[in-house]
Short mmCIF file of C-alpha atoms in Angstrom, two decimals:
data_model
loop_
_atom_site.label_atom_id
_atom_site.label_comp_id
_atom_site.label_asym_id
_atom_site.label_seq_id
_atom_site.Cartn_x
_atom_site.Cartn_y
_atom_site.Cartn_z
CA GLU A 1 -0.11 -15.75 13.19
CA ALA A 2 0.72 -14.28 9.78
CA GLN A 3 1.61 -10.65 10.24
CA VAL A 4 3.67 -7.62 9.37
CA THR A 5 5.20 -5.91 12.37
CA GLN A 6 6.62 -2.42 12.60
CA ASN A 7 8.70 -0.81 15.32
CA PRO A 8 8.41 1.63 16.87
CA ARG A 9 4.70 2.36 16.62
CA TYR A 10 5.18 5.96 17.71
CA LEU A 11 8.28 8.11 17.49
CA ILE A 12 9.06 11.73 18.26
CA THR A 13 12.45 12.97 17.12
CA VAL A 14 14.28 16.14 16.17
CA THR A 15 15.45 17.41 12.83
CA GLY A 16 18.64 15.77 11.64
CA LYS A 17 18.74 12.85 14.07
CA LYS A 18 19.04 9.62 12.09
CA LEU A 19 16.37 7.04 12.71
CA THR A 20 15.33 3.61 11.50
CA VAL A 21 11.84 2.14 11.41
CA THR A 22 11.92 -1.63 11.26
CA CYS A 23 9.53 -3.85 9.34
CA SER A 24 9.37 -7.61 9.54
CA GLN A 25 7.02 -10.16 7.99
CA ASN A 26 6.66 -13.85 8.84
CA MET A 27 4.90 -14.95 5.64
CA ASN A 28 7.98 -15.56 3.49
CA HIS A 29 6.82 -12.85 1.10
CA GLU A 30 9.17 -11.71 -1.64
CA TYR A 31 7.65 -8.27 -2.15
CA MET A 32 7.76 -5.52 0.45
CA SER A 33 6.94 -1.81 0.34
CA TRP A 34 6.94 1.32 2.44
CA TYR A 35 4.17 3.92 2.26
CA ARG A 36 3.42 7.18 3.97
CA GLN A 37 -0.08 8.45 4.62
CA ASP A 38 -0.76 12.17 4.80
CA PRO A 39 -4.06 14.06 5.04
CA GLY A 40 -5.44 14.89 1.61
CA LEU A 41 -2.71 12.88 -0.12
CA GLY A 42 -3.67 9.32 0.71
CA LEU A 43 -1.05 6.60 0.69
CA ARG A 44 2.10 7.22 -1.30
CA GLN A 45 4.68 4.58 -1.98
CA ILE A 46 8.20 5.44 -0.83
CA TYR A 47 10.25 2.38 -1.81
CA TYR A 48 9.58 -1.19 -2.72
CA SER A 49 11.56 -4.39 -2.91
CA MET A 50 10.91 -7.42 -5.08
CA ASN A 51 13.47 -9.65 -3.39
CA VAL A 52 16.61 -9.67 -1.27
CA GLU A 53 19.01 -6.97 -2.45
CA VAL A 54 16.46 -5.72 -5.03
CA THR A 55 14.92 -2.36 -4.21
CA ASP A 56 13.41 0.43 -6.27
CA LYS A 57 12.03 3.91 -5.79
CA GLY A 58 8.34 4.53 -5.42
CA ASP A 59 6.56 7.81 -5.82
CA VAL A 60 8.19 9.78 -2.98
CA PRO A 61 11.67 8.37 -2.23
CA GLU A 62 13.47 11.63 -1.43
CA GLY A 63 14.94 11.70 2.07
CA TYR A 64 14.56 7.96 2.63
CA LYS A 65 16.74 4.89 2.30
CA VAL A 66 15.90 1.21 2.51
CA SER A 67 17.77 -2.06 2.57
CA ARG A 68 16.74 -5.66 2.01
CA LYS A 69 19.45 -7.91 3.34
CA GLU A 70 17.06 -10.62 4.51
CA LYS A 71 13.76 -11.69 3.04
CA ARG A 72 11.75 -11.01 6.17
CA ASN A 73 13.09 -7.53 7.01
CA PHE A 74 12.78 -4.22 5.18
CA PRO A 75 13.91 -1.29 7.35
CA LEU A 76 13.19 2.33 6.43
CA ILE A 77 16.02 4.73 7.20
CA LEU A 78 15.77 8.48 7.56
CA GLU A 79 19.35 9.71 7.57
CA SER A 80 18.48 13.34 8.37
CA PRO A 81 14.79 13.65 9.18
CA SER A 82 13.01 16.93 8.50
CA PRO A 83 9.60 18.18 9.69
CA ASN A 84 8.03 17.43 6.29
CA GLN A 85 8.65 13.75 6.99
CA THR A 86 6.19 13.87 9.86
CA SER A 87 3.68 11.28 8.76
CA LEU A 88 2.06 7.90 9.32
CA TYR A 89 4.19 5.15 7.79
CA PHE A 90 3.06 1.71 6.69
CA CYS A 91 5.06 -1.31 5.65
CA ALA A 92 3.44 -3.94 3.44
CA SER A 93 4.33 -7.31 2.00
CA SER A 94 2.96 -9.67 -0.64
CA THR A 95 3.87 -12.79 -2.59
CA GLY A 96 3.85 -10.99 -5.92
CA THR A 97 2.64 -8.01 -7.92
CA LYS A 98 -0.75 -9.57 -8.56
CA GLU A 99 -1.21 -10.52 -4.98
CA THR A 100 -2.77 -8.90 -1.96
CA GLN A 101 -0.55 -6.67 0.10
CA TYR A 102 -0.60 -7.20 3.85
CA PHE A 103 -0.01 -4.02 5.79
CA GLY A 104 1.59 -3.48 9.15
CA PRO A 105 -0.15 -1.47 11.88
CA GLY A 106 1.68 1.78 11.08
CA THR A 107 4.33 3.97 12.66
CA ARG A 108 3.42 7.52 13.55
CA LEU A 109 6.45 9.78 13.26
CA LEU A 110 6.73 13.36 14.45
CA VAL A 111 9.84 15.31 13.48
CA LEU A 112 10.32 18.53 15.45
CA ASP B 1 0.29 14.71 -9.75
CA GLN B 2 -2.31 12.36 -8.33
CA GLN B 3 -2.84 9.50 -10.78
CA VAL B 4 -5.62 7.94 -8.73
CA LYS B 5 -8.33 10.20 -7.36
CA GLN B 6 -11.17 9.75 -4.94
CA ASN B 7 -13.15 12.96 -5.15
CA SER B 8 -15.50 12.26 -2.25
CA PRO B 9 -13.70 12.56 1.09
CA SER B 10 -16.72 11.23 2.96
CA LEU B 11 -19.98 9.38 2.48
CA SER B 12 -22.84 8.60 4.86
CA VAL B 13 -25.31 5.80 4.19
CA GLN B 14 -28.15 4.23 6.13
CA GLU B 15 -27.69 0.66 7.28
CA GLY B 16 -29.09 -1.77 4.72
CA ARG B 17 -28.77 0.62 1.81
CA ILE B 18 -26.19 0.57 -0.95
CA SER B 19 -22.85 2.36 -0.55
CA ILE B 20 -21.13 3.45 -3.75
CA LEU B 21 -17.56 4.64 -3.56
CA ASN B 22 -15.94 6.10 -6.65
CA CYS B 23 -12.41 6.29 -7.97
CA ASP B 24 -10.94 7.86 -11.11
CA TYR B 25 -7.53 7.36 -12.63
CA THR B 26 -5.51 9.12 -15.27
CA ASN B 27 -2.91 6.57 -16.36
CA SER B 28 -4.27 4.36 -19.15
CA MET B 29 -1.45 1.86 -18.51
CA PHE B 30 -2.97 0.78 -15.18
CA ASP B 31 -4.21 -2.78 -15.51
CA TYR B 32 -4.84 -3.90 -11.96
CA PHE B 33 -7.05 -2.17 -9.42
CA LEU B 34 -7.70 -2.84 -5.76
CA TRP B 35 -9.80 -1.57 -2.91
CA TYR B 36 -8.52 -1.49 0.66
CA LYS B 37 -10.38 -0.77 3.85
CA LYS B 38 -8.78 0.97 6.81
CA TYR B 39 -9.95 1.25 10.40
CA PRO B 40 -8.41 3.86 12.74
CA ALA B 41 -5.07 2.83 14.27
CA GLU B 42 -4.77 -0.15 11.93
CA GLY B 43 -3.11 -0.80 8.60
CA PRO B 44 -5.20 -1.07 5.43
CA THR B 45 -6.66 -4.49 4.66
CA PHE B 46 -7.37 -5.83 1.21
CA LEU B 47 -11.00 -5.92 0.17
CA ILE B 48 -11.36 -6.74 -3.51
CA SER B 49 -9.47 -6.40 -6.78
CA ILE B 50 -10.14 -6.36 -10.50
CA SER B 51 -8.01 -6.87 -13.55
CA SER B 52 -8.43 -4.65 -16.59
CA ILE B 53 -9.61 -7.63 -18.63
CA LYS B 54 -12.80 -7.66 -16.56
CA ASP B 55 -15.46 -5.06 -15.96
CA LYS B 56 -16.91 -6.52 -12.79
CA ASN B 57 -15.78 -8.57 -9.84
CA GLU B 58 -17.98 -9.66 -6.99
CA ASP B 59 -17.18 -10.99 -3.53
CA GLY B 60 -20.14 -11.35 -1.21
CA ARG B 61 -21.55 -7.92 -0.43
CA PHE B 62 -18.75 -6.17 -2.32
CA THR B 63 -18.69 -5.58 -6.07
CA VAL B 64 -16.15 -3.59 -8.01
CA PHE B 65 -17.00 -2.18 -11.43
CA LEU B 66 -14.41 -1.01 -13.92
CA ASN B 67 -15.13 1.35 -16.81
CA LYS B 68 -11.89 1.54 -18.76
CA SER B 69 -13.11 4.04 -21.32
CA ALA B 70 -14.04 6.46 -18.55
CA LYS B 71 -11.02 5.49 -16.44
CA HIS B 72 -13.38 4.99 -13.54
CA LEU B 73 -13.99 2.30 -10.99
CA SER B 74 -16.52 2.00 -8.24
CA LEU B 75 -17.06 -0.15 -5.19
CA HIS B 76 -20.59 -1.15 -4.31
CA ILE B 77 -21.43 -2.45 -0.84
CA VAL B 78 -24.86 -4.06 -0.53
CA PRO B 79 -26.31 -4.12 2.04
CA SER B 80 -24.20 -1.67 4.04
CA GLN B 81 -23.55 -2.55 7.67
CA PRO B 82 -22.28 -0.40 10.56
CA GLY B 83 -19.07 -2.48 10.61
CA ASP B 84 -18.35 -1.22 7.11
CA SER B 85 -17.67 2.24 8.53
CA ALA B 86 -14.03 2.86 7.63
CA VAL B 87 -11.82 4.69 5.18
CA TYR B 88 -11.69 3.07 1.75
CA PHE B 89 -8.73 3.47 -0.56
CA CYS B 90 -8.60 2.52 -4.20
CA ALA B 91 -5.24 1.64 -5.70
CA ALA B 92 -3.88 0.92 -9.16
CA SER B 93 -0.78 -0.59 -10.68
CA VAL B 94 0.82 -1.64 -13.91
CA ARG B 95 1.60 -5.30 -13.32
CA ASN B 96 4.71 -5.69 -15.41
CA THR B 97 6.53 -2.74 -13.90
CA GLY B 98 7.46 -4.18 -10.57
CA ASN B 99 5.59 -3.59 -7.38
CA GLN B 100 4.63 0.06 -7.74
CA PHE B 101 1.16 1.00 -6.54
CA TYR B 102 -0.71 4.29 -6.65
CA PHE B 103 -3.36 4.99 -4.06
CA GLY B 104 -6.21 7.44 -3.95
CA THR B 105 -6.78 9.85 -1.07
CA GLY B 106 -9.48 7.73 0.54
CA THR B 107 -13.21 8.03 1.22
CA SER B 108 -14.48 7.84 4.78
CA LEU B 109 -17.68 5.79 4.84
CA THR B 110 -20.09 6.06 7.75
CA VAL B 111 -22.94 3.59 7.90
CA ILE B 112 -25.69 4.89 10.15
CA PRO B 113 -27.58 2.25 12.15
#
């Protein structure tokens, strides 16, 4: 089944404790993105990647890092999480900029 | 600054009637627009898209209209069904600038049986 998977689905952590949210897709897509969804702000793009080792900042990249060492994986790293990073995070992938993005099920993060 | 805006947070429609969801944008460079649908506890799923070279795109019960001069697009759902109850996001991008997308804040549609 073609899908985008994210782990963990739910995470509670404390300020400053490094964490990684994994994202994997099995569709051989070149393009991948991370978004966060917040009430009243909709979905905002954090980072995107157009291929292995090619990443670029989205609208709200501060406090986040990403890496794209393999085509299928695009982890989101929070080196020192803060409470304002409490949010619902989505990973997405697509075959190109004109193409449909397929979203993962989301990761709900709470930073205390 | 929000470049894509959905000014109606919610909309209720009777089953069988038309649902019209609206979206405005500020960046005249946007040339590709999409609508996504999102159910609770799931990721958004693609619904329909339109390129700036068109003013209308239709897919079954869903039609998207684009008014470039007004920087406005709308999604029409006819007839509305209870299963259409979800949050709808519009999104926009400039195709030649990578994979950057801008989403609106979403409109929660409730279709009343």
